[in-house]
Coordinates of C-alpha atoms and ligand atoms in Angstrom, one line a residue:
M1491 CA -201.0 64.3 26.4
A1492 CA -199.7 67.8 27.5
D1493 CA -203.3 69.6 27.7
T1494 CA -204.0 67.3 30.2
L1495 CA -201.1 68.3 32.3
T1496 CA -202.3 71.6 34.3
D1497 CA -201.2 75.0 33.9
T1498 CA -201.2 76.4 37.1
A1499 CA -201.4 80.4 36.0
D1500 CA -204.9 78.9 33.5
N1501 CA -206.8 78.3 37.2
A1502 CA -207.5 81.0 38.8
E1503 CA -208.4 79.2 41.9
Q1504 CA -205.0 79.3 42.5
P1505 CA -202.6 82.6 44.3
I1506 CA -199.6 82.9 43.2
P1507 CA -197.5 83.1 45.2
E1508 CA -194.7 86.3 45.2
F1509 CA -191.1 85.9 44.7
P1510 CA -188.7 86.3 46.5
M1511 CA -190.8 85.4 49.5
P1512 CA -188.7 86.6 52.6
R1513 CA -186.8 85.0 55.4
A1514 CA -188.2 84.1 59.0
A1515 CA -187.4 86.6 62.0
G1516 CA -184.8 84.9 63.7
C1517 CA -183.9 82.0 61.3
P1518 CA -180.8 83.8 58.6
F1519 CA -179.8 80.8 58.1
A1520 CA -182.9 79.0 56.7
P1521 CA -184.3 80.1 53.7
P1522 CA -187.6 81.5 53.4
P1523 CA -190.4 78.9 54.3
G1524 CA -192.8 80.4 52.0
L1525 CA -190.1 78.6 49.4
E1526 CA -189.7 75.4 52.1
E1527 CA -193.9 74.9 51.2
L1528 CA -193.8 75.2 47.9
R1529 CA -191.0 72.8 47.5
D1530 CA -192.7 69.9 49.4
E1531 CA -196.5 70.7 48.0
K1532 CA -195.0 72.0 44.6
P1533 CA -191.7 72.1 43.9
I1534 CA -192.9 73.1 40.2
T1535 CA -195.3 76.2 40.0
K1536 CA -195.3 79.9 39.5
V1537 CA -194.1 83.5 40.9
R1538 CA -195.0 86.5 40.3
I1539 CA -191.6 88.9 40.1
W1540 CA -191.5 92.6 40.8
D1541 CA -192.7 93.3 37.1
G1542 CA -196.2 91.2 37.5
S1543 CA -194.5 88.1 35.0
T1544 CA -195.7 85.0 36.3
P1545 CA -192.7 83.0 35.5
W1546 CA -192.5 79.0 36.7
L1547 CA -190.5 78.4 40.1
I1548 CA -188.5 75.3 40.4
T1549 CA -187.3 74.4 44.4
G1550 CA -186.9 70.6 44.8
H1551 CA -183.6 69.5 44.4
A1552 CA -184.4 65.9 41.8
Q1553 CA -186.9 69.1 39.3
Q1554 CA -184.0 71.4 39.5
R1555 CA -180.8 68.7 38.2
A1556 CA -183.5 67.6 35.5
I1557 CA -184.7 71.1 34.3
L1558 CA -180.8 73.1 34.5
T1559 CA -179.5 70.2 32.2
D1560 CA -182.7 70.5 29.7
P1561 CA -181.2 71.0 26.4
R1562 CA -185.0 73.7 25.5
L1563 CA -183.8 76.2 28.8
S1564 CA -182.2 78.5 27.6
N1565 CA -179.8 81.9 28.7
D1566 CA -180.8 83.8 26.5
E1567 CA -181.8 87.5 27.7
K1568 CA -183.6 88.9 25.6
F1569 CA -185.7 85.9 24.8
G1570 CA -190.1 85.4 26.1
S1571 CA -190.2 86.2 28.8
F1572 CA -187.1 86.4 30.3
P1573 CA -187.5 86.5 34.2
H1574 CA -185.0 89.4 35.2
V1575 CA -183.8 90.0 38.4
S1576 CA -185.5 93.6 38.8
E1577 CA -185.8 96.7 36.7
Y1578 CA -182.2 97.7 36.1
R1579 CA -181.0 94.4 35.0
A1580 CA -183.8 94.1 32.4
D1581 CA -182.9 97.6 31.4
I1582 CA -178.8 96.9 31.2
A1583 CA -179.7 93.2 29.7
K1584 CA -180.9 96.1 26.2
V1585 CA -177.6 96.6 25.8
T1586 CA -175.3 94.0 27.7
P1587 CA -173.3 91.7 24.2
K1588 CA -172.9 88.6 24.3
L1589 CA -171.4 86.8 27.0
I1590 CA -171.3 83.5 29.3
T1591 CA -173.7 83.9 31.2
N1592 CA -176.2 84.7 28.2
T1593 CA -175.6 82.2 26.1
D1594 CA -176.5 78.7 25.2
A1595 CA -174.6 76.1 23.1
P1596 CA -172.3 76.2 20.5
E1597 CA -172.0 80.1 21.6
H1598 CA -171.8 79.1 24.8
T1599 CA -169.8 76.0 25.0
R1600 CA -167.4 78.0 22.2
L1601 CA -166.8 80.6 24.7
R1602 CA -166.5 78.6 27.9
R1603 CA -164.2 76.6 26.7
M1604 CA -161.7 80.4 25.9
V1605 CA -161.3 79.9 29.8
N1606 CA -161.6 76.5 31.4
G1607 CA -157.9 75.5 31.3
P1608 CA -157.0 78.1 33.9
L1609 CA -159.9 76.9 36.3
L1610 CA -159.3 73.6 36.0
L1611 CA -158.7 71.7 39.0
K1612 CA -155.0 70.5 38.2
R1613 CA -154.2 74.0 37.3
V1614 CA -156.2 75.6 40.4
E1615 CA -154.4 73.2 42.7
A1616 CA -150.9 74.6 41.7
L1617 CA -152.4 77.9 42.9
R1618 CA -152.6 76.2 46.7
P1619 CA -149.7 77.2 48.3
A1620 CA -149.7 81.3 46.9
I1621 CA -153.6 81.8 48.6
Q1622 CA -152.2 80.1 51.5
K1623 CA -149.6 82.3 51.4
I1624 CA -152.4 85.1 51.0
V1625 CA -154.9 84.0 53.7
D1626 CA -151.8 83.2 56.2
D1627 CA -150.6 87.3 55.7
L1628 CA -154.1 88.7 56.0
I1629 CA -154.1 87.1 58.8
D1630 CA -150.6 88.2 59.9
D1631 CA -152.1 92.2 59.6
I1632 CA -155.8 91.0 61.3
L1633 CA -152.9 89.8 64.1
A1634 CA -150.8 93.1 64.3
G1635 CA -153.9 95.6 64.4
P1636 CA -155.7 96.5 66.4
K1637 CA -159.4 94.2 68.1
P1638 CA -162.4 94.4 67.2
A1639 CA -161.5 93.5 63.3
D1640 CA -164.4 94.0 60.5
L1641 CA -163.7 89.6 59.2
L1642 CA -165.3 91.1 56.0
T1643 CA -162.7 93.4 55.1
A1644 CA -159.5 92.3 56.4
L1645 CA -159.8 89.1 55.3
A1646 CA -162.8 87.7 53.0
L1647 CA -162.3 91.0 50.6
P1648 CA -159.9 90.8 50.1
V1649 CA -158.9 86.7 49.7
P1650 CA -160.6 86.3 46.2
S1651 CA -159.1 89.5 44.5
L1652 CA -156.5 88.7 45.2
V1653 CA -156.7 85.8 44.4
I1654 CA -158.3 86.2 40.5
S1655 CA -155.0 88.4 40.4
E1656 CA -152.8 86.6 40.5
L1657 CA -154.9 83.8 38.4
L1658 CA -154.8 86.8 35.8
G1659 CA -152.2 87.5 35.5
V1660 CA -152.7 91.3 37.1
R1661 CA -148.9 93.1 38.6
Y1662 CA -148.7 93.1 41.9
E1663 CA -148.3 96.5 42.1
D1664 CA -152.0 97.0 40.8
H1665 CA -153.4 94.6 43.6
E1666 CA -154.6 97.5 45.6
F1667 CA -156.3 100.0 42.5
F1668 CA -157.7 96.6 41.5
Q1669 CA -159.2 95.4 44.9
R1670 CA -160.1 98.8 45.7
N1671 CA -162.3 98.6 42.0
S1672 CA -164.5 96.1 42.8
N1673 CA -165.1 97.2 45.9
I1674 CA -167.0 99.6 44.5
A1675 CA -168.2 98.1 41.6
L1676 CA -169.4 95.3 44.0
D1677 CA -170.4 97.5 47.5
R1678 CA -174.0 98.0 47.1
D1679 CA -174.0 101.2 48.8
A1680 CA -172.1 103.2 46.5
L1681 CA -173.9 105.1 43.7
P1682 CA -175.2 104.0 40.6
E1683 CA -172.3 105.9 39.2
E1684 CA -169.4 105.4 41.3
A1685 CA -169.8 102.1 40.0
R1686 CA -170.6 102.8 37.3
A1687 CA -167.2 104.2 36.8
A1688 CA -165.2 101.5 39.2
S1689 CA -166.8 98.5 36.4
G1690 CA -164.7 101.7 33.4
A1691 CA -162.1 101.6 35.4
L1692 CA -161.7 97.4 35.3
S1693 CA -162.3 97.1 32.0
G1694 CA -160.2 99.8 30.8
Y1695 CA -157.1 98.2 33.3
L1696 CA -158.0 94.4 31.9
D1697 CA -157.8 95.7 28.2
E1698 CA -154.8 97.5 29.1
L1699 CA -153.2 94.1 31.2
L1700 CA -154.0 91.8 27.7
T1701 CA -152.5 94.1 25.0
E1702 CA -149.7 94.1 27.5
K1703 CA -149.9 89.7 27.8
L1704 CA -150.4 89.7 23.3
A1705 CA -146.5 91.9 23.5
A1706 CA -145.4 89.6 26.2
P1707 CA -147.4 86.2 27.6
G1708 CA -146.8 84.9 31.4
E1709 CA -148.6 81.6 32.0
D1710 CA -151.6 83.3 33.4
A1711 CA -155.2 83.4 32.4
M1712 CA -155.8 86.7 30.4
S1713 CA -152.2 85.4 28.7
E1714 CA -154.0 82.2 27.6
M1715 CA -157.1 84.9 26.4
A1716 CA -154.5 86.5 24.4
A1717 CA -152.4 83.5 22.1
R1718 CA -156.5 82.6 21.8
V1719 CA -157.0 85.8 20.2
T1720 CA -153.9 86.2 18.2
A1721 CA -155.1 82.5 16.7
G1722 CA -158.5 84.3 16.0
E1723 CA -160.5 81.8 18.5
M1724 CA -161.8 84.4 20.2
T1725 CA -161.7 88.6 19.5
R1726 CA -160.0 91.7 22.7
S1727 CA -163.8 92.4 23.6
E1728 CA -165.0 88.9 24.2
A1729 CA -161.8 88.5 26.8
V1730 CA -161.6 91.5 27.7
H1731 CA -165.6 90.8 29.4
M1732 CA -164.5 87.4 30.3
G1733 CA -161.6 89.4 32.8
V1734 CA -164.3 91.4 34.5
A1735 CA -167.3 88.2 34.1
M1736 CA -164.9 86.1 36.3
L1737 CA -163.7 89.1 38.5
I1738 CA -167.4 89.6 39.8
A1739 CA -168.6 86.0 39.5
G1740 CA -165.4 85.1 42.1
H1741 CA -165.8 87.8 44.0
E1742 CA -168.7 89.0 45.7
T1743 CA -169.6 85.2 46.7
T1744 CA -166.3 83.7 47.9
A1745 CA -166.6 87.3 49.9
T1746 CA -169.4 85.9 51.5
M1747 CA -168.9 82.9 51.9
I1748 CA -166.1 83.1 54.6
S1749 CA -168.0 85.8 56.1
L1750 CA -170.9 84.4 56.7
G1751 CA -169.1 81.0 56.6
T1752 CA -167.3 81.8 59.1
L1753 CA -170.9 83.5 61.5
A1754 CA -172.1 80.2 60.8
L1755 CA -168.9 78.5 62.5
L1756 CA -169.7 80.3 65.7
E1757 CA -172.6 79.7 66.8
N1758 CA -172.0 76.0 66.0
P1759 CA -168.6 76.0 68.0
E1760 CA -169.1 71.2 67.8
Q1761 CA -169.2 72.3 64.6
L1762 CA -166.3 75.0 64.2
A1763 CA -163.7 72.4 66.3
V1764 CA -164.8 69.3 63.8
L1765 CA -162.2 72.3 61.1
R1766 CA -160.5 72.9 63.9
D1767 CA -159.3 70.7 65.2
T1768 CA -158.1 68.5 61.6
E1769 CA -155.8 67.9 59.2
D1770 CA -157.2 65.9 57.5
P1771 CA -157.7 67.8 53.8
K1772 CA -160.5 65.0 53.6
V1773 CA -162.5 66.1 56.3
V1774 CA -161.6 70.1 55.4
A1775 CA -163.1 69.3 51.2
G1776 CA -166.6 67.8 52.9
A1777 CA -167.0 70.7 55.2
V1778 CA -166.4 72.8 52.9
E1779 CA -169.5 70.8 50.6
E1780 CA -171.5 70.9 53.6
L1781 CA -171.9 74.8 54.5
L1782 CA -171.6 75.9 50.5
R1783 CA -174.6 73.4 51.2
Y1784 CA -176.4 74.6 54.3
L1785 CA -175.3 78.8 52.8
S1786 CA -176.9 78.5 49.5
I1787 CA -175.5 82.0 49.6
V1788 CA -176.6 82.9 45.8
H1789 CA -180.3 83.1 46.5
S1790 CA -182.3 85.2 43.7
G1791 CA -182.9 82.2 41.2
L1792 CA -181.1 81.2 38.7
R1793 CA -182.9 83.2 34.9
R1794 CA -183.6 81.0 32.4
V1795 CA -186.4 80.6 29.7
A1796 CA -188.2 77.8 27.7
R1797 CA -187.1 77.5 24.5
E1798 CA -189.3 75.0 23.7
D1799 CA -192.6 73.6 25.4
I1800 CA -190.3 71.2 28.2
E1801 CA -193.2 68.9 29.9
I1802 CA -190.8 68.0 33.7
G1803 CA -193.1 66.9 37.2
G1804 CA -196.9 66.8 35.6
Q1805 CA -196.3 70.8 34.1
V1806 CA -196.0 72.1 30.8
I1807 CA -193.1 74.8 30.4
R1808 CA -194.3 76.7 27.7
A1809 CA -192.0 78.0 24.6
G1810 CA -191.3 82.2 25.8
E1811 CA -191.5 81.4 29.3
G1812 CA -189.0 82.1 32.0
V1813 CA -188.0 79.8 34.5
V1814 CA -186.4 80.7 37.9
V1815 CA -184.4 77.7 40.3
E1816 CA -184.0 79.4 43.4
I1817 CA -181.2 76.8 44.8
S1818 CA -181.7 76.8 48.7
A1819 CA -184.9 74.9 49.0
A1820 CA -183.3 71.9 47.0
N1821 CA -180.1 72.6 49.1
W1822 CA -182.4 72.1 52.2
D1823 CA -184.9 69.1 50.7
S1824 CA -184.9 66.6 53.1
A1825 CA -185.2 64.1 50.0
A1826 CA -181.6 64.7 49.1
F1827 CA -180.4 65.8 52.3
P1828 CA -182.4 64.4 55.6
E1829 CA -182.4 66.9 58.1
A1830 CA -181.4 69.3 56.0
E1831 CA -182.1 72.3 58.7
R1832 CA -178.8 70.5 60.4
L1833 CA -174.9 72.0 60.3
D1834 CA -173.0 68.5 59.4
L1835 CA -169.8 69.2 58.6
T1836 CA -169.6 65.6 58.5
R1837 CA -172.4 64.5 56.2
N1838 CA -171.8 63.5 52.6
A1839 CA -173.0 67.4 51.0
R1840 CA -170.8 67.0 47.5
L1841 CA -174.4 66.9 45.7
H1842 CA -175.3 70.5 46.7
N1843 CA -176.5 72.5 44.1
A1844 CA -174.5 75.6 45.4
F1845 CA -173.2 76.1 42.1
G1846 CA -175.7 75.3 40.2
F1847 CA -176.4 72.5 37.6
G1848 CA -175.7 71.8 33.7
P1849 CA -173.2 73.9 31.2
H1850 CA -173.7 76.9 33.1
Q1851 CA -172.8 75.3 36.1
C1852 CA -169.6 77.4 37.5
L1853 CA -166.8 77.9 36.4
G1854 CA -164.8 78.9 39.4
Q1855 CA -166.0 76.6 41.3
S1856 CA -162.5 74.1 41.5
L1857 CA -161.2 77.6 42.1
A1858 CA -163.6 78.0 45.6
R1859 CA -163.4 75.0 46.7
V1860 CA -159.3 75.3 47.2
E1861 CA -159.8 79.4 48.3
L1862 CA -161.8 77.6 51.0
Q1863 CA -160.3 75.5 51.7
V1864 CA -157.8 77.6 52.9
V1865 CA -159.3 80.0 55.1
Y1866 CA -161.5 77.7 56.6
S1867 CA -158.1 75.6 57.7
T1868 CA -156.1 78.5 58.7
L1869 CA -158.3 80.7 60.2
Y1870 CA -159.8 78.9 63.3
R1871 CA -156.1 76.7 63.8
R1872 CA -154.0 80.1 63.5
I1873 CA -157.3 82.5 66.0
P1874 CA -158.6 79.7 68.1
T1875 CA -160.4 82.4 70.5
L1876 CA -161.9 83.9 67.4
R1877 CA -165.7 84.7 68.3
L1878 CA -168.3 88.0 67.4
A1879 CA -167.4 91.1 69.0
T1880 CA -171.1 91.8 69.0
S1881 CA -174.5 89.9 69.9
F1882 CA -175.5 87.8 67.3
D1883 CA -178.8 89.9 67.0
R1884 CA -176.8 93.0 66.3
I1885 CA -175.4 91.0 62.9
E1886 CA -177.5 92.5 60.1
F1887 CA -177.6 91.0 57.3
E1888 CA -177.2 91.2 53.0
E1889 CA -180.5 90.8 51.5
S1890 CA -180.8 92.8 48.3
G1891 CA -177.7 91.5 46.0
T1892 CA -177.3 88.2 44.6
T1893 CA -176.2 86.1 47.2
Y1894 CA -177.0 86.7 51.2
G1895 CA -174.7 87.8 53.5
V1896 CA -173.6 90.2 56.7
R1897 CA -172.8 93.6 56.1
T1898 CA -170.2 93.8 58.1
L1899 CA -168.8 90.1 60.9
P1900 CA -166.6 92.4 64.0
V1901 CA -165.1 90.3 65.7
T1902 CA -162.7 90.1 68.2
W1903 CA -159.8 87.0 69.5
Ligands
HEM3035 C1 -168.0 80.7 46.9 C2 -168.6 80.8 45.5 C3 -168.9 80.8 43.9 C4 -170.3 79.9 44.9 C5 -171.4 80.0 45.2 C6 -170.3 80.5 43.2 C7 -171.9 80.5 42.9 C8 -172.1 80.0 40.7 C9 -173.4 80.2 40.5 C10 -174.4 79.2 41.4 C11 -173.3 80.2 39.3 C12 -174.7 79.7 37.9 C13 -175.5 80.2 38.2 C14 -176.1 80.1 36.4 O1 -176.9 79.0 36.6 O2 -177.3 80.9 36.4 C15 -172.7 80.2 39.0 C16 -171.7 81.0 37.3 C17 -170.4 81.2 37.4 N1 -169.2 81.3 38.2 FE1 -169.6 81.2 40.1 N2 -169.1 80.5 42.2 C18 -168.9 81.3 43.4 C19 -167.5 81.5 43.3 C20 -166.8 81.7 41.3 C21 -165.6 82.0 41.4 C22 -164.2 82.1 42.3 C23 -165.3 82.1 39.8 C24 -163.8 82.9 38.8 C25 -162.6 82.4 38.9 C26 -166.7 81.8 39.4 C27 -167.0 82.2 38.0 C28 -168.2 82.2 37.4 C29 -168.5 81.8 36.6 C30 -168.0 82.5 35.1 C31 -170.4 81.5 35.9 C32 -170.6 81.6 35.0 C33 -171.1 80.2 33.6 C34 -171.5 80.7 32.9 O3 -172.4 81.0 32.7 O4 -171.7 79.4 32.1 N3 -167.4 81.1 40.2 N4 -171.6 80.8 40.3

């Protein structure tokens, strides 16, 4: 059966498109047009990436959900032709220890269970008042400070950093150290040695924090991991790596959603009004889902490799072949979201793939949702005259990192 199916790579007449693809000038929120064409014509097809290899690219919404839940798909970066994002990432994968992001079941299930508790919806909901205070204090500072302000540095970056500090149990007096180093570790303009030094400082700090929590546990994620280390369920090194993973995975993503989301809302004032004029948490929650769908900020593709042959959508992905799942194409798939190109905060966008899908779907999604709900429901009500302090066409977009966002967001009011 498999032999009768098309293998695009073997078909010399079909040129293999390059990935990633450029966005269209003047359409900064839309997925690259080439991706949308592929999704509509060949939602499972081969593409060529930076090292000349040709992994499969999955762009359709339904196809992504099918492949991401297939147990034959692996996150093992050392297996077969794993499609690394860049040469740098390929190099570090050779020495990366086993992490939540690069393991498969049952190892992955075990690691995930170690930190599930503090990120469960019920526990995260209990943090809502603390998150509200963080957001209100930062907005107080913005209002008391000079105009214009850069929303990225004044609000978008500090919110996730302060929230994750709270969740992990970082001492209040260390928040600034934590925030400064995580900003450098994530800064695309930082020199590699600066970024490495900042990451090293964070790991060192979390290692010390773990020692403290082993001696005097509190009510936080690091203390829960300390208890698991004592019980022999995880190693010290796993606990420290997990803390770093939570920090890194949750920082830039949430910050980008706050800044790019605000830009999209300022460009769509009738949608911004939906958030500004409501007191209904369900409306706010729905708006957050739609912004996650519309912006699809994780834009470099989720990377996987096939452990065994997988037959899907009339194609066969052979064992050892790479798979790239590009989220924005699926989130703008009109088969799943009619008039997908329209930002409509009242639509039901809940089935978006912005947090991925399947066993590796975002572990921090409940936390991210609460953070975004608090920010979006507070910012435009507290600063109803918020507007760009520059023209839209002067905003610089950042395309090189894991997330697609803005370099700065100058605002005034
Ligand atoms: C709006 C903000 C966020 C977005 C859009 C986002 C998006 C994603 C996506 C797409 C994945 C799946 C990656 C894959 O399948 O290869 C993921 C995984 C992950 N995210 Fe998030 N994320 C966000 C916030 C957070 C936060 C706040 C945290 C932490 C507290 C977090 C922690 C993680 C972790 C640990 C994983 C790896 C899970 C695993 O491999 O099992 N994320 N995220």
